[in-house]
Short mmCIF file of C-alpha atoms in Angstrom, two decimals:
data_model
loop_
_atom_site.label_atom_id
_atom_site.label_comp_id
_atom_site.label_asym_id
_atom_site.label_seq_id
_atom_site.Cartn_x
_atom_site.Cartn_y
_atom_site.Cartn_z
CA UNK A 1 16.09 63.94 4.82
CA UNK A 2 13.24 63.23 7.24
CA UNK A 3 11.08 61.98 4.35
CA UNK A 4 13.92 59.69 3.19
CA UNK A 5 14.31 58.09 6.62
CA UNK A 6 10.52 57.67 6.89
CA UNK A 7 10.41 55.79 3.58
CA UNK A 8 13.44 53.69 4.55
CA UNK A 9 11.77 52.79 7.87
CA UNK A 10 8.57 51.65 6.08
CA UNK A 11 10.57 49.52 3.61
CA UNK A 12 12.55 47.96 6.44
CA UNK A 13 9.35 47.12 8.31
CA UNK A 14 7.84 45.46 5.22
CA UNK A 15 11.02 43.48 4.65
CA UNK A 16 11.05 42.23 8.25
CA UNK A 17 7.40 41.13 7.98
CA UNK A 18 8.09 39.26 4.72
CA UNK A 19 11.12 37.52 6.20
CA UNK A 20 9.13 36.53 9.29
CA UNK A 21 6.33 35.02 7.20
CA UNK A 22 8.81 33.18 4.96
CA UNK A 23 10.68 31.75 7.94
CA UNK A 24 7.48 30.67 9.65
CA UNK A 25 6.23 28.81 6.58
CA UNK A 26 9.55 27.10 5.95
CA UNK A 27 9.97 26.00 9.55
CA UNK A 28 6.47 24.67 10.19
CA UNK A 29 7.11 21.21 11.69
CA UNK A 30 4.04 19.60 10.15
CA UNK A 31 4.60 20.81 6.60
CA UNK A 32 8.13 20.03 5.41
CA UNK A 33 8.98 20.50 1.76
CA UNK A 34 8.79 16.73 1.17
CA UNK A 35 5.42 16.18 2.84
CA UNK A 36 2.97 13.72 1.25
CA UNK A 37 5.50 12.26 -1.16
CA UNK A 38 5.52 8.53 -1.75
CA UNK A 39 8.53 7.19 0.13
CA UNK A 40 7.95 3.45 -0.09
CA UNK A 41 10.49 1.43 -2.05
CA UNK A 42 9.15 -1.48 -4.08
CA UNK A 43 11.74 -4.04 -5.19
CA UNK A 44 11.29 -6.43 -8.08
CA UNK A 45 12.99 -9.28 -9.90
CA UNK A 46 13.04 -9.13 -13.67
CA UNK A 47 14.10 -11.95 -15.99
CA UNK A 48 17.81 -11.04 -15.81
CA UNK A 49 18.07 -8.19 -13.27
CA UNK A 50 16.57 -6.83 -10.09
CA UNK A 51 15.48 -3.30 -9.28
CA UNK A 52 14.42 -0.85 -6.59
CA UNK A 53 11.94 1.98 -7.08
CA UNK A 54 13.39 5.41 -6.33
CA UNK A 55 10.47 7.49 -4.99
CA UNK A 56 9.80 11.20 -5.49
CA UNK A 57 11.45 13.31 -6.68
CA UNK A 58 13.03 10.57 -8.86
CA UNK A 59 10.12 8.16 -9.61
CA UNK A 60 12.18 5.61 -11.50
CA UNK A 61 13.49 2.06 -11.19
CA UNK A 62 17.18 1.70 -10.32
CA UNK A 63 18.28 -1.55 -11.95
CA UNK A 64 20.96 -3.95 -10.65
CA UNK A 65 22.42 -6.41 -13.12
CA UNK A 66 23.88 -8.85 -10.57
CA UNK A 67 20.71 -10.94 -10.20
CA UNK A 68 22.90 -14.00 -9.60
CA UNK A 69 20.05 -16.56 -9.53
CA UNK A 70 17.88 -14.73 -6.98
CA UNK A 71 14.32 -16.03 -7.29
CA UNK A 72 12.60 -14.35 -4.32
CA UNK A 73 13.14 -11.03 -2.53
CA UNK A 74 11.78 -10.01 0.88
CA UNK A 75 12.44 -6.47 2.08
CA UNK A 76 14.31 -5.83 5.33
CA UNK A 77 11.77 -4.03 7.57
CA UNK A 78 14.53 -2.15 9.39
CA UNK A 79 15.88 -0.24 6.36
CA UNK A 80 14.75 0.76 2.89
CA UNK A 81 18.09 -0.18 1.29
CA UNK A 82 18.23 -3.95 1.85
CA UNK A 83 16.53 -7.22 0.98
CA UNK A 84 16.74 -10.82 2.05
CA UNK A 85 16.76 -13.20 -0.89
CA UNK A 86 16.38 -16.82 -1.91
CA UNK A 87 18.50 -18.21 -4.74
CA UNK A 88 17.62 -20.98 -7.16
CA UNK A 89 19.96 -23.39 -5.33
CA UNK A 90 17.96 -22.93 -2.10
CA UNK A 91 20.55 -20.77 -0.35
CA UNK A 92 19.46 -17.69 1.60
CA UNK A 93 21.23 -14.34 1.72
CA UNK A 94 20.99 -10.61 2.37
CA UNK A 95 22.19 -7.52 0.54
CA UNK A 96 22.20 -3.84 1.48
CA UNK A 97 22.76 -2.01 -1.79
CA UNK A 98 23.52 1.39 -0.25
CA UNK A 99 26.02 0.15 2.34
CA UNK A 100 27.41 -2.78 0.30
CA UNK A 101 26.69 -5.26 3.10
CA UNK A 102 26.24 -8.94 2.25
CA UNK A 103 25.29 -11.84 4.54
CA UNK A 104 24.57 -15.54 4.18
CA UNK A 105 22.45 -17.85 6.33
CA UNK A 106 23.90 -21.34 5.89
CA UNK A 107 22.52 -24.56 7.29
CA UNK A 108 19.35 -25.20 5.25
CA UNK A 109 18.13 -25.21 1.69
CA UNK A 110 14.89 -23.26 1.34
CA UNK A 111 12.05 -23.11 -1.16
CA UNK A 112 10.39 -19.99 0.30
CA UNK A 113 11.40 -17.29 2.79
CA UNK A 114 9.63 -14.66 4.89
CA UNK A 115 10.75 -11.83 7.16
CA UNK A 116 9.01 -10.53 10.30
CA UNK A 117 9.56 -7.88 12.93
CA UNK A 118 13.16 -6.65 13.38
CA UNK A 119 14.24 -8.59 10.30
CA UNK A 120 13.52 -12.01 11.81
CA UNK A 121 14.04 -14.50 8.98
CA UNK A 122 11.90 -17.60 8.31
CA UNK A 123 11.98 -20.34 5.69
CA UNK A 124 10.20 -23.41 4.39
CA UNK A 125 12.93 -25.96 3.77
CA UNK A 126 13.23 -28.29 0.80
CA UNK A 127 13.14 -31.34 3.13
CA UNK A 128 9.63 -30.60 4.41
CA UNK A 129 10.26 -28.58 7.55
CA UNK A 130 10.21 -24.90 8.50
CA UNK A 131 12.79 -22.81 10.31
CA UNK A 132 13.58 -19.46 11.92
CA UNK A 133 17.02 -17.87 11.93
CA UNK A 134 18.41 -17.17 15.41
CA UNK A 135 20.69 -14.11 15.11
CA UNK A 136 23.90 -13.40 17.03
CA UNK A 137 25.13 -14.75 19.34
CA UNK A 138 23.48 -17.96 18.04
CA UNK A 139 23.66 -17.56 14.22
CA UNK A 140 21.81 -20.77 13.48
CA UNK A 141 18.52 -22.04 12.09
CA UNK A 142 16.00 -23.32 14.65
CA UNK A 143 14.11 -26.03 12.77
CA UNK A 144 10.47 -27.05 13.37
CA UNK A 145 9.27 -30.44 12.20
CA UNK A 146 5.53 -29.66 12.26
CA UNK A 147 5.31 -28.08 8.79
CA UNK A 148 1.81 -29.55 8.51
CA UNK A 149 1.27 -28.74 4.84
CA UNK A 150 2.25 -25.07 5.05
CA UNK A 151 3.14 -23.89 1.56
CA UNK A 152 3.57 -20.12 2.11
CA UNK A 153 4.87 -18.12 5.07
CA UNK A 154 4.51 -14.35 5.58
CA UNK A 155 6.32 -12.67 8.48
CA UNK A 156 4.40 -10.97 11.27
CA UNK A 157 5.38 -7.26 11.38
CA UNK A 158 4.34 -7.10 15.04
CA UNK A 159 6.36 -9.94 16.58
CA UNK A 160 9.56 -11.90 16.10
CA UNK A 161 7.78 -15.13 17.03
CA UNK A 162 4.79 -14.89 14.70
CA UNK A 163 4.19 -16.14 11.19
CA UNK A 164 1.11 -16.08 8.96
CA UNK A 165 0.76 -19.05 6.65
CA UNK A 166 -1.22 -20.68 3.87
CA UNK A 167 -1.63 -24.45 3.76
CA UNK A 168 -1.88 -26.83 0.81
CA UNK A 169 -5.67 -26.95 1.28
CA UNK A 170 -5.62 -23.14 0.83
CA UNK A 171 -6.67 -22.40 4.41
CA UNK A 172 -5.04 -19.46 6.21
CA UNK A 173 -3.60 -19.39 9.72
CA UNK A 174 -1.15 -17.85 12.18
CA UNK A 175 1.29 -19.28 14.68
CA UNK A 176 3.49 -17.61 17.28
CA UNK A 177 6.15 -20.16 18.19
CA UNK A 178 7.37 -18.23 21.24
CA UNK A 179 3.96 -17.74 22.84
CA UNK A 180 2.26 -20.89 21.47
CA UNK A 181 -0.58 -18.84 19.95
CA UNK A 182 -2.53 -20.24 16.99
CA UNK A 183 -5.26 -18.59 14.93
CA UNK A 184 -7.32 -19.43 11.88
CA UNK A 185 -9.02 -17.15 9.35
CA UNK A 186 -11.96 -19.14 7.94
CA UNK A 187 -14.28 -18.08 5.15
CA UNK A 188 -12.12 -18.24 2.01
CA UNK A 189 -9.63 -20.46 0.26
CA UNK A 190 -6.49 -18.58 -0.74
CA UNK A 191 -3.82 -19.08 -3.36
CA UNK A 192 -1.60 -16.27 -2.02
CA UNK A 193 -1.52 -14.17 1.15
CA UNK A 194 0.15 -10.92 2.24
CA UNK A 195 0.40 -8.96 5.48
CA UNK A 196 0.53 -5.17 5.87
CA UNK A 197 0.68 -2.60 8.65
CA UNK A 198 -0.39 -3.81 12.11
CA UNK A 199 -0.64 -7.36 10.80
CA UNK A 200 -3.50 -6.61 8.40
CA UNK A 201 -4.03 -9.80 6.38
CA UNK A 202 -4.82 -9.97 2.64
CA UNK A 203 -5.41 -12.82 0.21
CA UNK A 204 -5.99 -13.67 -3.41
CA UNK A 205 -8.79 -16.22 -3.35
CA UNK A 206 -9.01 -19.40 -5.38
CA UNK A 207 -12.28 -18.20 -6.96
CA UNK A 208 -10.68 -15.16 -8.63
CA UNK A 209 -11.26 -12.41 -6.07
CA UNK A 210 -9.19 -10.70 -3.38
CA UNK A 211 -9.93 -10.09 0.26
CA UNK A 212 -8.83 -8.36 3.47
CA UNK A 213 -9.39 -9.76 6.94
CA UNK A 214 -11.40 -7.49 9.23
CA UNK A 215 -10.21 -8.18 12.80
CA UNK A 216 -12.31 -8.11 16.00
CA UNK A 217 -15.02 -7.24 16.53
CA UNK A 218 -15.81 -8.23 12.90
CA UNK A 219 -13.60 -11.31 12.33
CA UNK A 220 -14.56 -11.76 8.70
CA UNK A 221 -13.12 -11.45 5.21
CA UNK A 222 -14.14 -8.37 3.22
CA UNK A 223 -14.24 -9.49 -0.42
CA UNK A 224 -13.33 -7.38 -3.47
CA UNK A 225 -14.48 -8.54 -6.88
CA UNK A 226 -12.12 -6.38 -8.98
CA UNK A 227 -9.10 -8.71 -8.90
CA UNK A 228 -8.20 -7.45 -12.38
CA UNK A 229 -5.41 -9.97 -13.08
CA UNK A 230 -3.51 -9.40 -9.83
CA UNK A 231 -1.29 -12.44 -9.23
CA UNK A 232 0.80 -11.26 -6.25
CA UNK A 233 -0.05 -9.03 -3.30
CA UNK A 234 2.45 -7.40 -0.92
CA UNK A 235 1.19 -5.59 2.18
CA UNK A 236 1.77 -1.86 2.58
CA UNK A 237 3.94 -1.17 5.65
CA UNK A 238 2.46 2.33 5.91
CA UNK A 239 -1.28 1.71 5.94
CA UNK A 240 -3.88 -0.94 6.77
CA UNK A 241 -5.79 -0.07 3.60
CA UNK A 242 -2.94 -0.31 1.14
CA UNK A 243 -1.68 -3.18 -0.98
CA UNK A 244 1.04 -3.34 -3.62
CA UNK A 245 0.47 -5.82 -6.39
CA UNK A 246 1.90 -7.48 -9.46
CA UNK A 247 -0.43 -8.29 -12.35
CA UNK A 248 -0.38 -11.15 -14.84
CA UNK A 249 1.28 -8.83 -17.38
CA UNK A 250 4.05 -8.30 -14.76
CA UNK A 251 3.21 -4.63 -14.21
CA UNK A 252 3.40 -3.20 -10.69
CA UNK A 253 0.78 -1.08 -8.94
CA UNK A 254 -0.71 0.04 -5.63
CA UNK A 255 -4.24 0.41 -4.30
CA UNK A 256 -5.53 1.78 -1.01
CA UNK A 257 -9.08 0.48 -0.64
CA UNK A 258 -9.95 2.80 2.24
CA UNK A 259 -8.79 6.02 0.57
CA UNK A 260 -9.43 5.01 -3.07
CA UNK A 261 -5.82 5.79 -4.04
CA UNK A 262 -4.23 4.06 -7.03
CA UNK A 263 -0.63 4.27 -8.27
CA UNK A 264 1.47 2.66 -10.97
CA UNK A 265 5.21 2.01 -11.14
CA UNK A 266 5.99 1.88 -14.86
CA UNK A 267 9.23 0.81 -16.45
CA UNK A 268 9.65 -2.79 -15.28
CA UNK A 269 8.56 -6.33 -16.05
CA UNK A 270 8.36 -7.90 -12.58
CA UNK A 271 8.54 -11.61 -11.72
CA UNK A 272 8.57 -11.13 -7.93
CA UNK A 273 7.79 -8.14 -5.72
CA UNK A 274 8.52 -6.89 -2.19
CA UNK A 275 8.17 -3.53 -0.38
CA UNK A 276 10.57 -1.69 1.94
CA UNK A 277 9.25 0.17 4.95
CA UNK A 278 10.30 3.82 4.43
CA UNK A 279 11.10 4.24 8.12
#
């Protein structure tokens, strides 16, 4: 009997140790089961549908067939389930696919839209002006008459008053309308720009390359010669080194130039691209 209880005590001790180790590993705060998975949500327009990438563990495109003349999507930075959109008639709207929320922003017709911090909505209007949506309690467009040949706007992720822009001469600049701050980014001519985490600025150049602005103390464009048929860039909300892109064959990919990480998102033919912040 004594030998039986001795063996039982040893087995119980081993079991307690194993359970303690298992619990410790499972509850480590810095190593959850979903660590290091890609949680960004690219969105894309196809010829007759639109779609959102479902990240790991799914890694697939969820397709929505109610495209309804949407021609541009811009992700809502406050949620991964919603986009602002521009329709072919120049109207501007919003849809949250998970919560079935829809909004409209009447008062202008737009030919391009952008979204900045806290979902602040901007537009270039079809009558040659630019505008920013003033949310509740105002619910109106504040219109600016100094468009000054801006042909592309990209929202500033760091401020509600800031907008990056490209002009018809392919120069690149920044304006904060609330603080009256203006900046230029000389050294290239750009045919498309994008902005990522912390306002990191990217461009496709007119001479067939791509570039990232290196802020102070450098204040220069770092040029990459491997454009490889990229025709649209969208800044990564998670990293200063990352960029999502669409290629001339309408495939979608990702590259982090600092970490040498490359990803593809197969299964779609994309005509326009935007990226949700996973937060």
